[in-house]
XYZ file of C-alpha atoms in Angstrom:
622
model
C 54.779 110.869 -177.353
C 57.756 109.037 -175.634
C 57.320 105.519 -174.803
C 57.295 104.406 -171.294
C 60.897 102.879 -171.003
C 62.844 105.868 -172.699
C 61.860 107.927 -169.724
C 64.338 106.255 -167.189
C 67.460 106.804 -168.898
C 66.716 110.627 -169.264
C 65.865 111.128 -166.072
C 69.056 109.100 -165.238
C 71.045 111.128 -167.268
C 69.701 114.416 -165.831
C 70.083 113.629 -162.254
C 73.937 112.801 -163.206
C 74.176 115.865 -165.244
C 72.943 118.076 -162.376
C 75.271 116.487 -159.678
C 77.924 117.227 -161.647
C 77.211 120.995 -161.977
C 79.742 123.051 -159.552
C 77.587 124.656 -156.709
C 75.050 121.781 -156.916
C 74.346 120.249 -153.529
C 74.049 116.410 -152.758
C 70.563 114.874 -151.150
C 69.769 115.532 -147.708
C 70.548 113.436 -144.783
C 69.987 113.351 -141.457
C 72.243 111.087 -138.494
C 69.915 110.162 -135.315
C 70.945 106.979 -133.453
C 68.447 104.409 -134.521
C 67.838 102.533 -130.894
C 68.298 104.548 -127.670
C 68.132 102.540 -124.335
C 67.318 104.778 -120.839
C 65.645 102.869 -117.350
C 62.606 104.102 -116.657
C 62.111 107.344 -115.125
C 65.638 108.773 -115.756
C 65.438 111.461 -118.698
C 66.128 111.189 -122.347
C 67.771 113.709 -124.884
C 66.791 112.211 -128.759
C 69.023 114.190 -131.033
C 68.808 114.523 -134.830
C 71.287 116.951 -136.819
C 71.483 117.591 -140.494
C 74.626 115.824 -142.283
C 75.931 118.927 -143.841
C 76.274 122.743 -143.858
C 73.301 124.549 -143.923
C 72.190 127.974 -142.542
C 68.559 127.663 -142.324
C 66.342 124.453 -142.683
C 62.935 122.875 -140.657
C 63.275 120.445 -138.233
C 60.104 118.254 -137.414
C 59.716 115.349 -134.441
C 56.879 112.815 -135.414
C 55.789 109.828 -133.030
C 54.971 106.613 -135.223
C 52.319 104.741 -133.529
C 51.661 101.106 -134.366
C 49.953 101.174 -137.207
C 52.124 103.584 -139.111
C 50.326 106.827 -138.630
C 52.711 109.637 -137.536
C 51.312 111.979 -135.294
C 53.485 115.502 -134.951
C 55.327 116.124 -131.563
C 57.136 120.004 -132.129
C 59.227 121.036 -135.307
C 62.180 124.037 -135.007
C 62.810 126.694 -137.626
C 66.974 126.706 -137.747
C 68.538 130.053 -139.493
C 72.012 130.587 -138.516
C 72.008 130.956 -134.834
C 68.289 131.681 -134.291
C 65.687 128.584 -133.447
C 62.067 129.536 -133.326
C 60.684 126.071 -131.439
C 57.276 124.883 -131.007
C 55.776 121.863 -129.401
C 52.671 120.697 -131.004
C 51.306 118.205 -128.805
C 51.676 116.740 -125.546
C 49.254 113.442 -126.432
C 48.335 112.567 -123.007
C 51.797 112.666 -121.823
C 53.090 114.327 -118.442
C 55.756 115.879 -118.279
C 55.318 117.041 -122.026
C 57.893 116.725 -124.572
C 60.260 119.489 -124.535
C 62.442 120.796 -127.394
C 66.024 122.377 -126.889
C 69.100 123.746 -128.696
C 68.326 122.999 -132.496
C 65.834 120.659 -132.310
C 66.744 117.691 -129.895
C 63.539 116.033 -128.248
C 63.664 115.281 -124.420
C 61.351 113.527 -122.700
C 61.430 113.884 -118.800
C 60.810 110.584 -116.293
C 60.466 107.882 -119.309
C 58.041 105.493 -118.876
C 57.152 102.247 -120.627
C 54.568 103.690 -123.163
C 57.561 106.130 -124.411
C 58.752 102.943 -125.886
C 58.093 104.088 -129.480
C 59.393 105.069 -132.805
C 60.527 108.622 -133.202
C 60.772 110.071 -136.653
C 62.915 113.547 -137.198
C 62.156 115.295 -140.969
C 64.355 117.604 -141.780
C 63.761 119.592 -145.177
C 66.668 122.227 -145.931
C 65.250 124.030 -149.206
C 66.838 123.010 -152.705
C 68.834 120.701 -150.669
C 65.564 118.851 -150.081
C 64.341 116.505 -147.053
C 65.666 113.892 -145.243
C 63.949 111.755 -142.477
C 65.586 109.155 -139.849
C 64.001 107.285 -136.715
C 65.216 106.679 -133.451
C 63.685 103.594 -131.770
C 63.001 104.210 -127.495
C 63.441 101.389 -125.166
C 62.531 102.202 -121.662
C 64.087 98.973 -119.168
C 62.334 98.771 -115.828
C 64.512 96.124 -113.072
C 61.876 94.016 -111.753
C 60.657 93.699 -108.263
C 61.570 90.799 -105.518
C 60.983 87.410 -107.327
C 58.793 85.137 -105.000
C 58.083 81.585 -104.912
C 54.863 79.347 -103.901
C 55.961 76.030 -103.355
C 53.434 73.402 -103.269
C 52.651 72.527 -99.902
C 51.334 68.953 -100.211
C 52.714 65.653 -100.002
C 54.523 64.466 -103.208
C 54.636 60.764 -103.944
C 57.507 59.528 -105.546
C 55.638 56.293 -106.966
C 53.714 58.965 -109.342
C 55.090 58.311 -112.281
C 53.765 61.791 -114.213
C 55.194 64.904 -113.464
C 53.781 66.452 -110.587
C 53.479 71.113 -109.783
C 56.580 71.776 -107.989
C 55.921 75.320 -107.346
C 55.129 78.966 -109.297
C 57.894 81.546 -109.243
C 56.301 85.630 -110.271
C 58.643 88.267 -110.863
C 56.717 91.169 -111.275
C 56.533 95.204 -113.294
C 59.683 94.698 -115.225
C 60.421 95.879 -118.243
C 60.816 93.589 -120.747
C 59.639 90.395 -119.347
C 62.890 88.934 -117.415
C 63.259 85.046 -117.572
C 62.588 82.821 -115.741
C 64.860 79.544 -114.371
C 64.744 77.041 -112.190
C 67.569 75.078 -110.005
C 67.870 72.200 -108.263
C 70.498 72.576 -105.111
C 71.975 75.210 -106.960
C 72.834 74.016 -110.262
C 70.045 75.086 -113.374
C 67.162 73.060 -114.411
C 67.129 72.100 -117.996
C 63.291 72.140 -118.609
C 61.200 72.044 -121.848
C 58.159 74.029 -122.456
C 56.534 71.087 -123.984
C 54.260 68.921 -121.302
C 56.179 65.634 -120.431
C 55.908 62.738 -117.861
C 59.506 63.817 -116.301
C 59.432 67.586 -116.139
C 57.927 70.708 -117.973
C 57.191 74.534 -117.420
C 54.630 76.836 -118.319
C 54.706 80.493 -117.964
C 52.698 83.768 -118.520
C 53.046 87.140 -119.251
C 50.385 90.327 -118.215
C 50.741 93.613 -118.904
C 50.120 95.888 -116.047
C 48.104 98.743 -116.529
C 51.389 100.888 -115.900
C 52.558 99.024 -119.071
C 55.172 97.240 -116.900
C 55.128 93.412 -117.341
C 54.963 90.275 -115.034
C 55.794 86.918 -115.349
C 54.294 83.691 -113.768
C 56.476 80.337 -114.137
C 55.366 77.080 -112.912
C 57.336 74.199 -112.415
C 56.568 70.809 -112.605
C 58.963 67.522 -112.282
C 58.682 63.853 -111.361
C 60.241 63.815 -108.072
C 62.374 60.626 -106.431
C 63.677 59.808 -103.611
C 66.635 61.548 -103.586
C 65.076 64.737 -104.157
C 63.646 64.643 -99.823
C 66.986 66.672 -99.164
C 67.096 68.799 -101.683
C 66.665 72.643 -102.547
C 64.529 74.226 -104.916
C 64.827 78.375 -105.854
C 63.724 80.393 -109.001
C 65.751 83.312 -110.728
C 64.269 86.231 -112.718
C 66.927 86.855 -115.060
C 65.926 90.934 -116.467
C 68.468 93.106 -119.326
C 69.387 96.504 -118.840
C 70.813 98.790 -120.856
C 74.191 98.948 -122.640
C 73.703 94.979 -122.664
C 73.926 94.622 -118.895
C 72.027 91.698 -117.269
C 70.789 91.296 -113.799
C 68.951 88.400 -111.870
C 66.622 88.156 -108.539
C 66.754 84.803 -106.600
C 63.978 83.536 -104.458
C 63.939 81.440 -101.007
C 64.815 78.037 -101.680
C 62.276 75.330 -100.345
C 61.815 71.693 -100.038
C 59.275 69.570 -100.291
C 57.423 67.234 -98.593
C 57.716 63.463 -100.364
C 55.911 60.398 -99.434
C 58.544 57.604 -100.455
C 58.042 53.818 -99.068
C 60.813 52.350 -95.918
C 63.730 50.569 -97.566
C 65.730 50.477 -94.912
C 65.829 50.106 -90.801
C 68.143 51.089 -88.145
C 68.145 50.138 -84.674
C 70.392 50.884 -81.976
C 70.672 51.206 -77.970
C 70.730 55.154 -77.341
C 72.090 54.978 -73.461
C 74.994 54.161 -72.082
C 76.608 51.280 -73.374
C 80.093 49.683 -74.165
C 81.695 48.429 -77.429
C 80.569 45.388 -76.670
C 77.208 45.995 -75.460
C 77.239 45.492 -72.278
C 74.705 48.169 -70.448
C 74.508 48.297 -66.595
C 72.039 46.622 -64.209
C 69.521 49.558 -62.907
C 69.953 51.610 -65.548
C 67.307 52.835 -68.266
C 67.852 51.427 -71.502
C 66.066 52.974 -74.458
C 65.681 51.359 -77.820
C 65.492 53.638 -81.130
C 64.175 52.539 -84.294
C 64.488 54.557 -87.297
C 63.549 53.839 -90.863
C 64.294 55.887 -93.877
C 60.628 56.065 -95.487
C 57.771 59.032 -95.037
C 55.650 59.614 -93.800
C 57.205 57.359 -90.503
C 55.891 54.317 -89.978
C 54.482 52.129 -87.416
C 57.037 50.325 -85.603
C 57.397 46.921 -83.769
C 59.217 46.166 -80.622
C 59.696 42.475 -79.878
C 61.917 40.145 -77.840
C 62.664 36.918 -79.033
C 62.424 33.879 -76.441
C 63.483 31.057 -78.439
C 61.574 31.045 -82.155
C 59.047 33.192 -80.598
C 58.666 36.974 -80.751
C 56.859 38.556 -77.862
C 55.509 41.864 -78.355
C 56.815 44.421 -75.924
C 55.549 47.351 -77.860
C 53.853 49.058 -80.990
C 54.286 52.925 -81.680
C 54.982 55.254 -84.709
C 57.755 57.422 -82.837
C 60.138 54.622 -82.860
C 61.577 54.473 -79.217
C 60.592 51.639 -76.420
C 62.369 51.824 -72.496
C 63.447 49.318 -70.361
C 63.195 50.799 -67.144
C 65.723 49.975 -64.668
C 67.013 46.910 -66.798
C 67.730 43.758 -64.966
C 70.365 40.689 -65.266
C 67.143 38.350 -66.506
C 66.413 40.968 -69.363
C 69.669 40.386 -71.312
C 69.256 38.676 -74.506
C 67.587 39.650 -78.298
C 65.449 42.280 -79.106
C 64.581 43.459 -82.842
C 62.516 45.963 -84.215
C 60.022 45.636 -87.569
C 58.907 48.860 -89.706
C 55.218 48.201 -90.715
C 55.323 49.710 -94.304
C 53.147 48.571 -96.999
C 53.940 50.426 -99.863
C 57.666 48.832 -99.261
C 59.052 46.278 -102.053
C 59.363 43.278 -100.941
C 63.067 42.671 -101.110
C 63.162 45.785 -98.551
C 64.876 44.792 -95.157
C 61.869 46.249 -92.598
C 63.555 44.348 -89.546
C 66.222 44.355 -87.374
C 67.642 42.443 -84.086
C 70.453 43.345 -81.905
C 71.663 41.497 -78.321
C 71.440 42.926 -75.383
C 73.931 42.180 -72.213
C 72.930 43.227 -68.562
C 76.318 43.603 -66.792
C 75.949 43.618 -62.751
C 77.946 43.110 -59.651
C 76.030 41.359 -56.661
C 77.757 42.799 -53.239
C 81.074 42.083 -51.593
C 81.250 39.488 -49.044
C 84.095 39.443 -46.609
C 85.693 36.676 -44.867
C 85.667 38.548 -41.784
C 84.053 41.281 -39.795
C 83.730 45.165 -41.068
C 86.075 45.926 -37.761
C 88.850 44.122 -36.389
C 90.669 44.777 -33.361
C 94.059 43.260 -33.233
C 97.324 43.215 -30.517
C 100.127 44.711 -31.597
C 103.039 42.417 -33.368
C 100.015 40.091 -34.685
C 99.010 39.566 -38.553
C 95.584 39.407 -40.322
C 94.725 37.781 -43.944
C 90.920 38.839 -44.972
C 89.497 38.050 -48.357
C 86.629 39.388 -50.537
C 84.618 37.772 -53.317
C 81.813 38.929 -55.528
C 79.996 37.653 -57.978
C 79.213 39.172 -61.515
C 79.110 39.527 -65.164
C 81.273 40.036 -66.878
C 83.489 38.769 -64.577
C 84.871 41.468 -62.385
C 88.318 42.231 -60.648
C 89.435 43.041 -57.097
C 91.642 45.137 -55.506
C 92.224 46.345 -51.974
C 93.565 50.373 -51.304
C 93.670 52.085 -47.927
C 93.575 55.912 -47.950
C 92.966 55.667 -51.699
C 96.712 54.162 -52.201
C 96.448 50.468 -53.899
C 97.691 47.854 -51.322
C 97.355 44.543 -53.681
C 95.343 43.262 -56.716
C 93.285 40.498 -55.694
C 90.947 39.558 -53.524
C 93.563 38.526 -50.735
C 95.133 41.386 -48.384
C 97.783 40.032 -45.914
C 99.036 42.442 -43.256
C 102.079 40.794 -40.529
C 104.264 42.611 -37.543
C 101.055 45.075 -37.217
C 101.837 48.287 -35.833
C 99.586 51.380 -34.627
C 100.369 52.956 -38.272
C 98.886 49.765 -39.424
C 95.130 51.101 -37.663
C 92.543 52.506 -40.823
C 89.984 52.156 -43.231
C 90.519 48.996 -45.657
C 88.870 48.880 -48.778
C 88.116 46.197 -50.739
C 86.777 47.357 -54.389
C 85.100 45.417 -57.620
C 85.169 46.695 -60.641
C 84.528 45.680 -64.222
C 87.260 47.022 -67.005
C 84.672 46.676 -69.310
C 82.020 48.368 -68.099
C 82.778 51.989 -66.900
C 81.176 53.198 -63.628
C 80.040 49.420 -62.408
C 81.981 48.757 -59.403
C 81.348 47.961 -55.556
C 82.799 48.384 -52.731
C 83.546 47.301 -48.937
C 85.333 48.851 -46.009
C 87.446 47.095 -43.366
C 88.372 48.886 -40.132
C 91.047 47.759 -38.566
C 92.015 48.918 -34.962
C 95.458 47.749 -32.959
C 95.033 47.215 -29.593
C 98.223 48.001 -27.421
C 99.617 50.416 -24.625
C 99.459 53.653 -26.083
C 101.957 55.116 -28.524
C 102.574 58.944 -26.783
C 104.574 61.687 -28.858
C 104.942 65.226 -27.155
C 104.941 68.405 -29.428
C 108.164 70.532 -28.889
C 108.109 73.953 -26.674
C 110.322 76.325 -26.721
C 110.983 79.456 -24.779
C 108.690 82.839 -25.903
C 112.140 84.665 -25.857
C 115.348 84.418 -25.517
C 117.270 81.052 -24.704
C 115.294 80.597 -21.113
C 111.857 80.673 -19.829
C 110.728 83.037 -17.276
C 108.361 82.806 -14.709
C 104.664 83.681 -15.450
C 105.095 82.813 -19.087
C 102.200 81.453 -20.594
C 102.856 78.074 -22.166
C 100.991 75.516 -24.086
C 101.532 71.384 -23.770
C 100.536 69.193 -26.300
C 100.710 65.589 -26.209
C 99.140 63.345 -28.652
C 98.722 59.463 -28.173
C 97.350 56.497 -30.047
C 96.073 52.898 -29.372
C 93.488 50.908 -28.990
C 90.796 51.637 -26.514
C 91.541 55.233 -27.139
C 94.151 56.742 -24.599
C 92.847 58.735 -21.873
C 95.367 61.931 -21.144
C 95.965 63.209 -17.630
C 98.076 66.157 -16.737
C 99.871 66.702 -13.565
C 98.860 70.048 -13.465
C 95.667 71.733 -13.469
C 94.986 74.721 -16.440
C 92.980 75.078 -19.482
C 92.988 71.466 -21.426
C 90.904 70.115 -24.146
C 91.133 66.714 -25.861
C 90.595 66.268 -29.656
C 91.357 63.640 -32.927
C 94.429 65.133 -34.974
C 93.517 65.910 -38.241
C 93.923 62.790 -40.868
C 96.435 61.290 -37.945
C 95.480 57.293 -38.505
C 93.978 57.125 -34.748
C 96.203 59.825 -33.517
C 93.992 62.357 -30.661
C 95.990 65.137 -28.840
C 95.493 66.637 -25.531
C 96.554 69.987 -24.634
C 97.341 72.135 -21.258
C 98.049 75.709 -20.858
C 99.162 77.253 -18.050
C 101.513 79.728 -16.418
C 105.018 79.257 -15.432
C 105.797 79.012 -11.851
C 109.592 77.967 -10.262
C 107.728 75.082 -8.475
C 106.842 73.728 -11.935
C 110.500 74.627 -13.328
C 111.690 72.294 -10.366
C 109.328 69.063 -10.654
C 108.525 69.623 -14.371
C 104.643 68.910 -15.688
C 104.083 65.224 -16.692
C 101.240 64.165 -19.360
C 99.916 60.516 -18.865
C 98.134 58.587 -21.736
C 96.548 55.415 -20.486
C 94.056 52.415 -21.804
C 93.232 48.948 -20.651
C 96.868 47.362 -21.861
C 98.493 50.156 -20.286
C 99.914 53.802 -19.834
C 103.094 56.244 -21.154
C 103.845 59.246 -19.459
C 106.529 62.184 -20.647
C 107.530 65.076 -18.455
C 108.148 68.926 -19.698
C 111.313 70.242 -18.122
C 111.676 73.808 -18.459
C 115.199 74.698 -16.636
C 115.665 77.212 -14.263
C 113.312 79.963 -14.832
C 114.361 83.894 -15.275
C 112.696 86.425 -12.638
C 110.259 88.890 -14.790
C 111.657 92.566 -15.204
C 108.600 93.780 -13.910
C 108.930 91.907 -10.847
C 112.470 93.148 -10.345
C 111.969 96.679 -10.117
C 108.680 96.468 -7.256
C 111.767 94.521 -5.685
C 114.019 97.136 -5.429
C 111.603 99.981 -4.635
C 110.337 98.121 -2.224
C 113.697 97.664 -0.352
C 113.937 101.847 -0.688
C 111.014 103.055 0.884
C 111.356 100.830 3.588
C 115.176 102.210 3.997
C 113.362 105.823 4.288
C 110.853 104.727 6.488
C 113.433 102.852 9.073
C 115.445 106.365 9.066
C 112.554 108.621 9.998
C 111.808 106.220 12.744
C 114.714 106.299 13.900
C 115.093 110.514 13.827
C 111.892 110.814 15.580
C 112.409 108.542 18.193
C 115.761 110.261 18.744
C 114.046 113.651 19.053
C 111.613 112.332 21.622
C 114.341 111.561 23.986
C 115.857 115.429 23.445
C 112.424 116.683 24.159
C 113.038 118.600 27.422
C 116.809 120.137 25.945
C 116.576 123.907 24.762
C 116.942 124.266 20.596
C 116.292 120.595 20.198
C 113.720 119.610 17.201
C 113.416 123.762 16.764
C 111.735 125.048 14.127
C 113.673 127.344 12.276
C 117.673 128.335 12.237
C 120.392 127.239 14.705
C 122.847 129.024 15.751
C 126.436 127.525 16.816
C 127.220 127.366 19.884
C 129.218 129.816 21.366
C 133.118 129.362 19.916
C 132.208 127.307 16.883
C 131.899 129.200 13.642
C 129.100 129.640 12.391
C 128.958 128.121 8.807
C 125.888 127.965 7.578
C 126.165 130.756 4.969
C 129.375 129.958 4.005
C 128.648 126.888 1.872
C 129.742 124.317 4.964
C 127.616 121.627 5.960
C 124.932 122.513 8.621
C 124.883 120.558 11.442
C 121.170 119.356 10.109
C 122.839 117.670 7.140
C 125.603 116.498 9.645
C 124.004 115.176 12.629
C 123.338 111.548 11.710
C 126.493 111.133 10.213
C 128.666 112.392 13.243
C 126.554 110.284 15.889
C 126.199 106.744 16.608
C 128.581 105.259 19.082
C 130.545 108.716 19.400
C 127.870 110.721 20.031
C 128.204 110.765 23.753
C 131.625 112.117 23.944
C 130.269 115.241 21.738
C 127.322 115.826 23.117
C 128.675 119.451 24.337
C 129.798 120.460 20.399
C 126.890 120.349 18.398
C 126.945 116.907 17.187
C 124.027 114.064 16.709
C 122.650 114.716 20.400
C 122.132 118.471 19.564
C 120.315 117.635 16.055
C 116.922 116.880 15.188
C-alpha cells in the first residue's frame, strides 16, 4: 500500500499528462456578471453562458437563500440549436420566473425580496461542470422626506443638547441617509450622545421589504440660532452608482433667550432734530431683543424722579394730541429677569413740542384806503422754534419779514394780503393771516371794444352788446343811457374789477347821440360813450322800399284810367268791351303788328288830347 503523501504527485502528474493529450478539453467555466443592479419593478434578464464550444450541455438556475441551501428555480437541456426548458418552481413568487433563449433567467416587476444570490450550474459531459453566481440588487427611490420639528420653546441657557426635530424618509431601498443643515450648509453631527449636538436614527423593514429611516436631531441651541433655518435630506443610491437626495421644509424654532438690548424711538412724524408738532399724536415704541417679549416701562423724568406713565408687554405708549408743556425726557425700561446684569434694559430720549401761537396784526383784517395814500402793517407770532415771516398776495412773495410797506396806492393795489409763519424746521407747522385791503376813489371805468358784425360799418337793427367794467371803492354802480337787456357781475380773478353789460338793437337815433355807460360811488362818477358812425340801411328794408314805391305807381295809374273813363261814359265805343275799329279813314292796324290805340292812348293824351279828340287819341281810349 502507498503512503499517504505519494498520492499527490501522481495525481499531479496525471492531470498534466491528460491536459496535454491532443483532443483533451480544459475544465468548464461559466461567465455570469456577479452583481446586477435593476429599480424595483422594472424587469431583469440574468444571463449565464458556457465559456467554450459545446453542442449539448445542462443548464441549471438555483436561488441561494441565507443560510446556504440552494433551492432549484428551472434548468435547460442545450443540443445544438434545440432547448428543452423547464421551470421548477415559482416559490411564492408572482410573476414566476421565466426561462428564455438558452437558459437566461428573467424575473418580471423585481421586488425587494428578489434581492438574492443566483447560482447557474452548468455541466457539459467529459468537459465537466462549472457553477457561477450572480448577486440581485433591487433599488427602490424613497418617498417625500418629512420633518417634525419640535414645537416648544427652546431655552438657550440649557446647557445640554436639547430634540431639534425627527426627519423619516420612508420604503426605500437600501436605507438612504440621512443629514442635517443649518441655513443651508451640512451639520457635522456624531452618533455618540454629547452636551452640544448628537443624532440617533432607526431603521424598519416594511412588510413590503422596503426600508424606512427615522433621524432625530438634537443640538444646544444659542442665540443666534432665533433666525435661522433648519431642513433634513434623505440622501438614497441608484443604480450604475447614481445618487439622489429628497429635502424637507425648513423650520425654525421657537427660543426663549434673556433681553440684552433696548431700543426706543418716536414712530410719528418727527424732524432730525426731534422736534414733533403741537396737536399731533406722538407714539413711543419700545423694542427689546429678548423672547419671549417682555414687560415694558414707560416713564417721564421730572427732575431725578421717574413718573410712571405706563406699563405694558406690547411696547408702545401715545401721547395724544401732544402739547408745548409735554416736551422734555421720556425713557423706557425692559423688565427682564433672566437678563445679566451688565445688560442695558433702559433707554431715554428728549422730546421737543414745536408750536406756533396765532398771528397778531398791527392793524385791522380790512383796510380801506384813498387813492395816492400808503399803509405799513406788521405781524408777529410767537413760537418754538423760533419761526419766520413772510407776506405774499395772490400766492406771489411781497417781502420777508414781518413788515409790508405799500406807498402811491393804486386800485391794482386792492386784494387779499397774507401774512404767513412758518418754521424751516418743522415741515407742515405754519400759520397764517389775511389782510384785505380796499382803495377808496372815483371809479376806474374801462370799456370792452365793439366792432361791427360785418363789414367796415354797422347797420341798423344790428344786435350789439356793451360792456363796461369799473373798479373802486364803494363798488361802482353802472347806469346806461339806454334801456335793453343788462346784467351786472365781478370779472373773473379781476382784483375788484365788476362789469356791466347792455344789449340792444341799433337804431339811427342811437348812431346820432351814441349810448353812454356811467359808473358812479360816493367819491364820484366816469362815464364813456359808444359811437357807432353812420349806420347802413338793412337790405331787407331796401327792397319793401322799392316795391312799395311800385304798386303805388300802378295803383295811381288805374285811378287815373278809371276816372278818365267815367267822364267818356255817355260817348259811343268808349270803355267797350271787346275790339275797336278805326275810325273811318285811319287804317286799321291792329293785325298788322302796329300799336293799338289801347296800348297808345295814355301816351298820346295829356295836354294834347283836346286838339285830337276827333282821331282816335286819349279821349277815344279807355
Amino acid at each position: 500500500m502507498e503512503p499517504p503523501g505519494a498520492r499527490a504527485p501522481r495525481l499531479l502528474l496525471l492531470a498534466l499528462l491528460l491536459g496535454a493529450r491532443p483532443g483533451v478539453q480544459a475544465a468548464m467555466q461559466v461567465s455570469v456578471a456577479p452583481l446586477v443592479e435593476v429599480m424595483r419593478g422594472e424587469t431583469v434578464t440574468l444571463d449565464c453562458t458556457p465559456l467554450g464550444d459545446y453542442s449539448q450541455y445542462q443548464l441549471k438556475w438555483f436561488l441561494a437563500d441565507r443560510s446556504g441551501t440552494r433551492h432549484l428555480l428551472a434548468e435547460a437541456q442545450v443540443q445544438g440549436p434545440e432547448v428543452q426548458a423547464r421551470v421548477h418552481a415559482a416559490r411564492g413568487r408572482s410573476p414566476p420566473y421565466q426561462l428564455q433563449g438558452q437558459g437566461h433567467l428573467v424575473l418580471a416587476e423585481a421586488q425587494v425580496k428578489d434581492e438574492r444570490d443566483y447560482v447557474c450550474v452548468v455541466t457539459a459531459g467529459a468537459a465537466g461542470t462549472a457553477e457561477a453566481t450572480t448577486k440581485l440588487q433591487v433599488f427602490a427611490k424613497p418617498e417625500t422626506t418629512d420633518v417634525s420639528p419640535n414645537l416648544g420653546t427652546l431655552s438657550v441657557m440649557d446647557d445640554s443638547a436639547q430634540e431639534i426635530a425627527t426627519c423619516h424618509s420612508r420604503n426605500g431601498n437600501p436605507a438612504p441617509q440621512i443629514k442635517w443643515y443649518r441655513n443651508g450648509q451640512p451639520l457635522k453631527v456624531p452618533m455618540e450622545v454629547n452636551s452640544n449636538s448628537y443624532m440617533t436614527s432607526r431603521t424598519v423593514r416594511e412588510a413590503s421589504g422596503l426600508q424606512s429611516l427615522t433621524s432625530t436631531l438634537y443640538l444646544r441651541v444659542h442665540k443666534e440660532d432665533r433666525d435661522a433655518r433648519f431642513h433634513c435630506s434623505a440622501h438614497y443610491r441608484l443604480p450604475r452608482g447614481q445618487h439622489g437626495h429628497l429635502d424637507s421644509q425648513a423650520f425654525g424654532l421657537t427660543l426663549h433667550y434673556p433681553t440684552e438690548h433696548v431700543q426706543f424711538w418716536v414712530d410719528s412724524a418727527t424732524t432730525t432734530e426731534g422736534w414733533v408738532r403741537e396737536g399731533d399724536s406722538v407714539q413711543l415704541v419700545c423694542r427689546g431683543d429678548g423672547n419671549p417679549t417682555p414687560e415694558f416701562t414707560f416713564y417721564r423724568l421730572q427732575g431725578q424722579e421717574e413718573k410712571t406713565l405706563s406699563t405694558n408687554l406690547h411696547g408702545n405708549f401715545t401721547l395724544e394730541a401732544v402739547q408745548r408743556n409735554q416736551s422734555g425726557t421720556y425713557g423706557c425700561r425692559a423688565l427682564d429677569y433672566d437678563a445679566a446684569e451688565e445688560a442695558e434694559l433702559s433707554q431715554t430720549l428728549g422730546l421737543r413740542v414745536a408750536y406756533l401761537d396765532p398771528i397778531e396784526l398791527s392793524s385791522e383784517d380790512e383796510l380801506a384806503l384813498p387813492l395816492d395814500s400808503s399803509v405799513t402793517v406788521t405781524c408777529s407770532v410767537q413760537g418754538l422754534p423760533a419761526p419766520a415771516l413772510r407776506w405774499t398776495k395772490d400766492a406771489a412773495p411781497l417781502a420777508d419779514g414781518p413788515t409790508l410797506s405799500l406807498s402811491s396806492i393804486t386800485f391794482s393795489s386792492t386784494g387779499t394780503y397774507v401774512c404767513e409763519a412758518y418754521t424751516p424746521t418743522v415741515p407742515l407747522l405754519s400759520r397764517t393771516r389775511a389782510l384785505k385791503l380796499l382803495v377808496e376813489g372815483v371809479p376806474d371805468l374801462k370799456p370792452e371794444n365793439i366792432h361791427p358784425q360785418s363789414g367796415d360799418s354797422w347797420r341798423e337793427g344790428d344786435e350789439v352788446r356793451l360792456v363796461c367794467s369799473a373798479r373802486g371803492y364803494p363798488e361802482p354802480k353802472f347806469l346806461w343811457s339806454e334801456k335793453g337787456e343788462s346784467s351786472t357781475e365781478p370779472v373773473p380773478g379781476g382784483q375788484g374789477w365788476v362789469s356791466s353789460s347792455l344789449t340792444l338793437k341799433l337804431t339811427n337815433a342811437m348812431s346820432q347821440r351814441g349810448v353812454s355807460c356811467e359808473a358812479s360811488n360816493a367819491h364820484g362818477s366816469a362815464q364813456h360813450v359808444f359811437h357807432f358812425g353812420p349806420l347802413a340801411p338793412q337790405t331787407s328794408q331796401a327792397g319793401v322800399a322799392v316795391m312799395a314805391v311800385a304798386v303805388s305807381v300802378g295803383l295811381l295809374l288805374l285811378v287815373v284810367a278809371a276816372f278818365y273813363c267815367m267822364r267818356r261814359k255817355g260817348r259811343p265805343g268808349c270803355c267797350r268791351k271787346g275790339e275797336k275799329r278805326a275810325p273811318p279813314g285811319e287804317p286799321d292796324l291792329s293785325h298788322s303788328g302796329s300799336p293799338r290805340p289801347e296800348q297808345t292812348g295814355l301816351l298820346m293824351g295829356g295836354a294834347s288830347g283836346g286838339a285830337r279828340r276827333g282821331s282816335g287819341g286819349f279821349g277815344d281810349e279807355c
